[in-house]
Every structure is written in C-alpha cells, then in structure tokens.
Amino acid sequence: MAVPTPHGVPDRPAAPRFPPELAKMLRADLAAVADEVEEEVRRQVPEYARPADGAYRQALRSGVVQALTLFVDHIADPRDDGGAIAATYYELGRGEALEGRSLDALQSALRVGGMCAWRQMGRTAEELGLDSSVVAGLGELAFRTVHEVAQAAASGYAEARLRSSDELERRRKRLLDLLLEDGPVALEAVQDLAHSARWPVPRTVAVVALAAAPDRREEDRPLAAAGALVDMACRPPRMLVPEPDGSGGIGGRAFALALRGRPAAIGPTVAVTEAAQSLRLAVRALGLMGRGVLPRQGVVRCDEHLSTLLLHGDEPLVERLRARALAPLDAVSAGQRGRLAETLLAWLLSGSNVPDVAVRLHIHPQTVRYRLRQLEKLFGDALHDPAARLDLILALRAESPHVREN
C-alpha cells in the first residue's frame, strides 16, 4: 500500500553523524522505553486508559514499539525512509476511522509518546557525553519521527473516512430505492439494509418531491434534514423523512432550512414499507403545482388536497366527466361560462344557500338569484338530482384553477 508523503514539511536536512554505539544502546533500551511511553500515554490520554489486556493492549504496544524502532533506525541509517512503519501507522489511522473513533486521541497519544520517548532516550545521549549539536540533531530527529507517523496515521484516517462515507452514501441510496420501489416491500429486507446504512428504521415516513432548483449551483448542494434519505439525481428530486409528524419532522425548523425556499410537495404519512404510495402522491401534487392547479410556491401537503389529487389521478376520465357534466355551459359565452360555473360550484357546496353564495363570491344576493335562474334553464332537473350534483361538483372542481379556489 502506498503511503502518501507528508506535505508542507521541509525536506530532512543532512543528519549529524551519530556515534555508532548510540543506535545500539537505544535499541537495547527500547523495551524499557516502550514501557514508559505506553504508561504515559495511558495516563495522559483518556481514550487509551482502558484495561491493559487483549488485542487493544497488543495494538497499542505494537504502535509504540514501531515508532521507537523507526526513530532508532533513522539514527542507525539516516537514509532509511521508514516506509514499512509508516504503512503500519497508515493502517492504524484507517482502523481508528473504521471503528468510528476520533483521530484526535491518536494524535494526542503520538505527541505524548514522542515527548516521553525523547526524555527517556535523551538520558542515554547524556550518558554518552554527546556534543550539543548532536543532541540538538537527535531532538529534531525525534520530533520529525513523530511527525512522520502522525502524518501517515492522518492519511490512513482520511482515506478510510472518505471510503466509509462513500460506501454509506451508496447503501443509503440502495435503501431509498428499496423503500420507493413499486410493489410490496418486506420489512425484514428494509431492516437489514437500514442496519448496514446506519439508518434507524422509523415507524412512519413521508416522501417530499422537490421542484427543480433555480440554478445549477443550488442543485449541486444536496438538501439535508435530520435522518432524511435524499436523492437529488432523480427527477423530481425527493427526500424520505422519518417520523414526519414528530417534532423533528416536516414541521421542524431543520426541514424548512433544508428546502431553502424551493417549492415542494409532501406526500401523506405512511408506514415505512408503504413509502412508494407517499412518493406517488407527492409527485402528482408537484406536477399539479407546476400547472397551477395547486399553489405554485411554498410547500403543499397532499393530505390537504386529497380530493384534487383524486380528481387528477385519471386525467382522461376526469376530462370525459367534465365534458359531459358541463355540456350545457357550452351554450354560453366564455365570460358567462366562468361566472356561471363559479356560482354553480359555490351554490352546490353551500347547500343551495343563496346568502352564503353571495358572501363566498362577494356579490349581491340578487346577482346570485339571477345567475341561478340562468343555470336552471341550462341544467334543468339535473341541479336537484343527487348523482348529477356530485358529477357537477367533481367536474367544476376540474374546470379551472379560479373555480377550484372557491
């Protein structure tokens, strides 16, 4: 495995010539120094103050010994790049990331261990009566060694985090695809994939269909909401929000911030295995928003527009109903048609109460009565037949956005 070379660090200067016996003496003391370093790390870094046994103790001990060995090897042969030991720390950094631990503890341990090792090995250098320039070079080499292993660990940690993040994203994408696919979805399959995707399985969900972003830069920034599964590559983009009716759901501040003001349609709250139903209605509602059938801006909740969604679930059928039920209005001008259709729907919805129609339409009651006489001539007995009245309500709701608003 190739270990990245540290960046931003000056090239190693020519090392002073160390006495040949120094490396031999330090190597002989290496086990004792490793004991001191290990104890100091465990004392000063809380994350490493664990019971000193098992695989964890072995890994800690091995890391200390290898770092000390790298330092002594540099003294014995300054040309040695320590590639094997750097690879060990690269793997150590990867392991910390894969275990979900912070890199801070490892870096702290390296600093503490480096200081402790230098103190211990410095005593040996003093015993040899080394020249001050040689001791200074020895100190610089010690801290350079710490830097090398720290850089290797950081590189391994970053690589593992990147791969882990990419893999987690892929797993969540597969989970979202599973939840939103047509047909029955097995809860066991959802639970298995959710576990590998680190996504707690909620009891209920709602799917949010999003309008296209106003510009590419906005669209390239993925939306985020606590616990939501997001797919911005689909058309339309969608979010699956867990427990949407809870405090952190679609009514929460985090959700509103995630939308960044873009129009959206929220599907009904359903069981987690029925998410495809919520998606289907959310996409239908978003399409109706684009046509002006539902409000074009803001957030539309499907639960508040179920009758409109039902009406537009089969467009050819509703067009047939509209053409047949409202055929009498074809006999009047376009201006009259709009006024008569508006009055007829208000009259049907108000229980045939003229004063209520007048208030609803902001017109005089006498105007309502005049229009109703015209409607009686056009529709005749159909205005009083229950089945015909239902057809008229449905057809009028589909007639135009203006009529629907009333």
Coordinates of C-alpha atoms in Angstrom, one line a residue, residues 137-351:
G137 CA 20.0 16.9 15.9
L138 CA 18.8 14.0 17.9
G139 CA 15.9 16.0 19.2
E140 CA 15.0 17.3 15.8
L141 CA 15.0 13.7 14.5
A142 CA 12.8 12.6 17.4
F143 CA 10.1 15.2 16.6
R144 CA 10.4 14.6 12.9
T145 CA 9.8 10.9 13.5
V146 CA 6.6 11.8 15.5
H147 CA 5.5 14.0 12.6
E148 CA 6.1 11.2 10.1
V149 CA 4.0 8.6 11.9
A150 CA 1.3 11.2 12.7
Q151 CA 1.1 12.2 9.0
A152 CA 0.9 8.5 8.0
A153 CA -1.9 7.9 10.5
A154 CA -3.8 11.0 9.4
S155 CA -3.6 9.9 5.8
G156 CA -4.9 6.5 6.6
Y157 CA -7.7 8.0 8.7
A158 CA -8.7 10.4 5.9
E159 CA -8.7 7.7 3.3
A160 CA -10.9 5.4 5.4
R161 CA -13.3 8.2 6.3
L162 CA -13.7 9.0 2.6
R163 CA -14.3 5.4 1.6
S164 CA -16.6 4.9 4.5
S165 CA -18.6 8.0 3.6
D166 CA -18.9 7.0 0.0
E167 CA -20.0 3.4 1.0
L168 CA -22.5 4.7 3.5
E169 CA -24.0 7.0 0.8
R170 CA -24.3 4.1 -1.6
R171 CA -26.0 2.0 1.0
R172 CA -28.5 4.7 1.8
K173 CA -29.2 5.2 -1.9
R174 CA -29.9 1.4 -2.2
L175 CA -32.1 1.7 0.9
L176 CA -34.1 4.6 -0.6
D177 CA -34.5 2.7 -3.9
L178 CA -35.8 -0.3 -2.0
L179 CA -38.3 1.8 0.0
L180 CA -39.6 3.6 -3.1
E181 CA -39.9 0.7 -5.5
D182 CA -43.3 -0.3 -6.7
G183 CA -44.8 -3.4 -5.2
P184 CA -44.7 -4.8 -1.7
V185 CA -41.6 -4.2 0.4
A186 CA -40.6 -6.7 3.1
L187 CA -39.9 -5.1 6.5
E188 CA -37.1 -7.6 7.1
A189 CA -35.2 -6.5 4.0
V190 CA -35.6 -2.9 5.0
Q191 CA -34.3 -3.6 8.5
D192 CA -31.2 -5.5 7.1
L193 CA -30.2 -2.8 4.6
A194 CA -31.0 0.0 7.1
H195 CA -28.7 -1.5 9.6
S196 CA -25.8 -1.6 7.2
A197 CA -26.7 2.0 6.2
R198 CA -26.8 3.2 9.8
W199 CA -30.3 4.4 9.4
P200 CA -32.7 3.8 12.3
V201 CA -35.9 2.3 10.9
P202 CA -38.9 4.6 11.8
R203 CA -42.5 3.6 12.2
T204 CA -43.8 6.1 9.7
V205 CA -42.3 8.2 6.8
A206 CA -43.4 10.8 4.3
V207 CA -41.8 11.5 0.9
V208 CA -41.2 15.0 -0.3
A209 CA -41.0 15.8 -4.0
L210 CA -38.9 18.9 -4.8
A211 CA -39.2 21.4 -7.6
A212 CA -36.1 21.9 -9.8
A213 CA -33.5 24.2 -8.3
P214 CA -33.4 27.7 -9.7
D215 CA -29.8 27.3 -10.8
R216 CA -27.2 24.5 -11.1
R217 CA -25.2 25.7 -8.2
E218 CA -28.1 25.4 -5.8
E219 CA -29.0 22.0 -7.2
D220 CA -25.5 20.7 -6.7
R221 CA -25.7 21.4 -3.0
P222 CA -27.6 18.4 -1.6
L223 CA -30.5 19.1 0.7
A224 CA -30.2 17.8 4.2
A225 CA -32.6 17.2 7.0
A226 CA -32.1 15.2 10.2
G227 CA -32.3 11.5 9.3
A228 CA -33.7 12.0 5.9
L229 CA -32.8 9.9 2.9
V230 CA -32.1 12.2 -0.1
D231 CA -31.8 11.5 -3.8
M232 CA -31.1 14.7 -5.8
A233 CA -30.2 12.8 -9.0
C234 CA -33.8 11.7 -9.6
R235 CA -36.4 13.7 -11.4
P236 CA -38.0 15.1 -9.5
P237 CA -35.6 15.1 -6.6
R238 CA -37.0 13.5 -3.4
M239 CA -36.5 13.2 0.3
L240 CA -37.8 10.5 2.6
V241 CA -38.4 12.0 6.0
P242 CA -38.7 9.7 9.0
E243 CA -41.4 10.3 11.6
P244 CA -42.7 13.3 9.7
D245 CA -45.4 14.2 12.2
G246 CA -42.9 14.4 15.1
S247 CA -41.1 17.5 16.4
G248 CA -38.1 17.0 14.1
G249 CA -40.2 16.1 11.1
I250 CA -41.6 18.1 8.2
G251 CA -42.9 20.8 10.6
G252 CA -39.5 21.4 12.2
R253 CA -37.0 24.2 11.5
A254 CA -34.4 21.8 10.1
F255 CA -36.8 20.7 7.4
A256 CA -37.7 24.3 6.4
L257 CA -34.0 25.2 6.2
A258 CA -33.3 22.1 4.1
L259 CA -35.8 23.2 1.5
R260 CA -34.1 26.7 1.1
G261 CA -37.4 28.1 -0.1
R262 CA -37.8 25.8 -3.1
P263 CA -41.4 24.6 -3.8
A264 CA -42.1 21.1 -2.6
A265 CA -45.0 18.6 -2.2
I266 CA -45.2 16.5 0.9
G267 CA -46.8 13.1 0.4
P268 CA -49.1 11.5 3.1
T269 CA -47.6 10.0 6.2
V270 CA -47.5 6.2 5.7
A271 CA -45.9 3.1 7.2
V272 CA -42.2 2.8 6.3
T273 CA -43.0 -0.2 3.9
E274 CA -45.6 1.9 2.1
A275 CA -43.3 4.8 1.2
A276 CA -43.9 4.3 -2.5
Q277 CA -47.5 5.4 -2.0
S278 CA -46.4 8.7 -0.4
L279 CA -44.0 9.3 -3.3
R280 CA -46.7 8.7 -5.9
L281 CA -49.0 11.3 -4.5
A282 CA -46.1 13.8 -3.8
V283 CA -45.0 13.6 -7.4
R284 CA -48.6 14.0 -8.7
A285 CA -49.0 17.1 -6.4
L286 CA -45.8 18.6 -7.6
G287 CA -46.9 18.2 -11.2
L288 CA -50.2 19.9 -10.3
M289 CA -48.2 22.7 -8.7
G290 CA -46.3 23.3 -11.9
R291 CA -49.6 23.6 -13.8
G292 CA -51.1 26.0 -11.3
V293 CA -53.8 23.5 -10.2
L294 CA -52.2 23.6 -6.8
P295 CA -50.3 26.7 -5.4
R296 CA -47.1 27.1 -7.4
Q297 CA -44.9 28.3 -4.5
G298 CA -44.3 27.1 -0.9
V299 CA -45.0 23.7 0.5
V300 CA -48.1 21.7 -0.5
R301 CA -49.3 18.9 1.8
C302 CA -51.0 16.2 -0.1
D303 CA -53.3 15.5 2.9
E304 CA -54.8 18.9 2.5
H305 CA -55.6 18.3 -1.2
L306 CA -56.8 14.7 -1.4
S307 CA -59.9 15.4 -3.5
T308 CA -57.9 17.4 -6.1
L309 CA -55.3 14.6 -6.2
L310 CA -58.1 12.1 -6.6
L311 CA -59.7 14.1 -9.4
H312 CA -56.4 14.3 -11.3
G313 CA -55.5 10.7 -10.8
D314 CA -57.0 9.8 -14.2
E315 CA -56.9 12.9 -16.4
P316 CA -58.7 11.4 -19.5
L317 CA -61.5 10.1 -17.3
V318 CA -62.0 13.5 -15.5
E319 CA -62.0 15.2 -18.9
R320 CA -64.8 13.0 -20.1
L321 CA -66.7 13.7 -16.9
R322 CA -66.1 17.4 -17.3
A323 CA -67.2 17.5 -20.9
R324 CA -70.4 15.5 -20.2
A325 CA -71.5 17.1 -16.9
L326 CA -70.8 20.7 -18.1
A327 CA -72.0 20.4 -21.6
P328 CA -74.9 22.8 -21.0
L329 CA -72.4 25.6 -20.4
D330 CA -71.1 25.2 -23.9
A331 CA -74.1 27.2 -25.0
V332 CA -73.0 30.5 -23.3
S333 CA -70.0 32.8 -23.9
A334 CA -66.7 32.2 -22.3
G335 CA -67.2 35.2 -19.9
Q336 CA -70.6 33.9 -18.9
R337 CA -69.3 30.4 -18.5
G338 CA -66.8 31.4 -15.9
R339 CA -69.3 33.4 -13.8
L340 CA -72.0 30.7 -14.0
A341 CA -69.5 27.9 -13.2
E342 CA -68.2 29.8 -10.2
T343 CA -71.7 30.5 -9.0
L344 CA -72.9 26.9 -9.5
L345 CA -70.0 25.4 -7.6
A346 CA -70.4 27.8 -4.7
W347 CA -74.2 27.1 -4.6
L348 CA -73.7 23.3 -4.6
L349 CA -71.0 23.5 -1.9
S350 CA -73.1 25.8 0.3
G351 CA -76.2 23.6 0.4

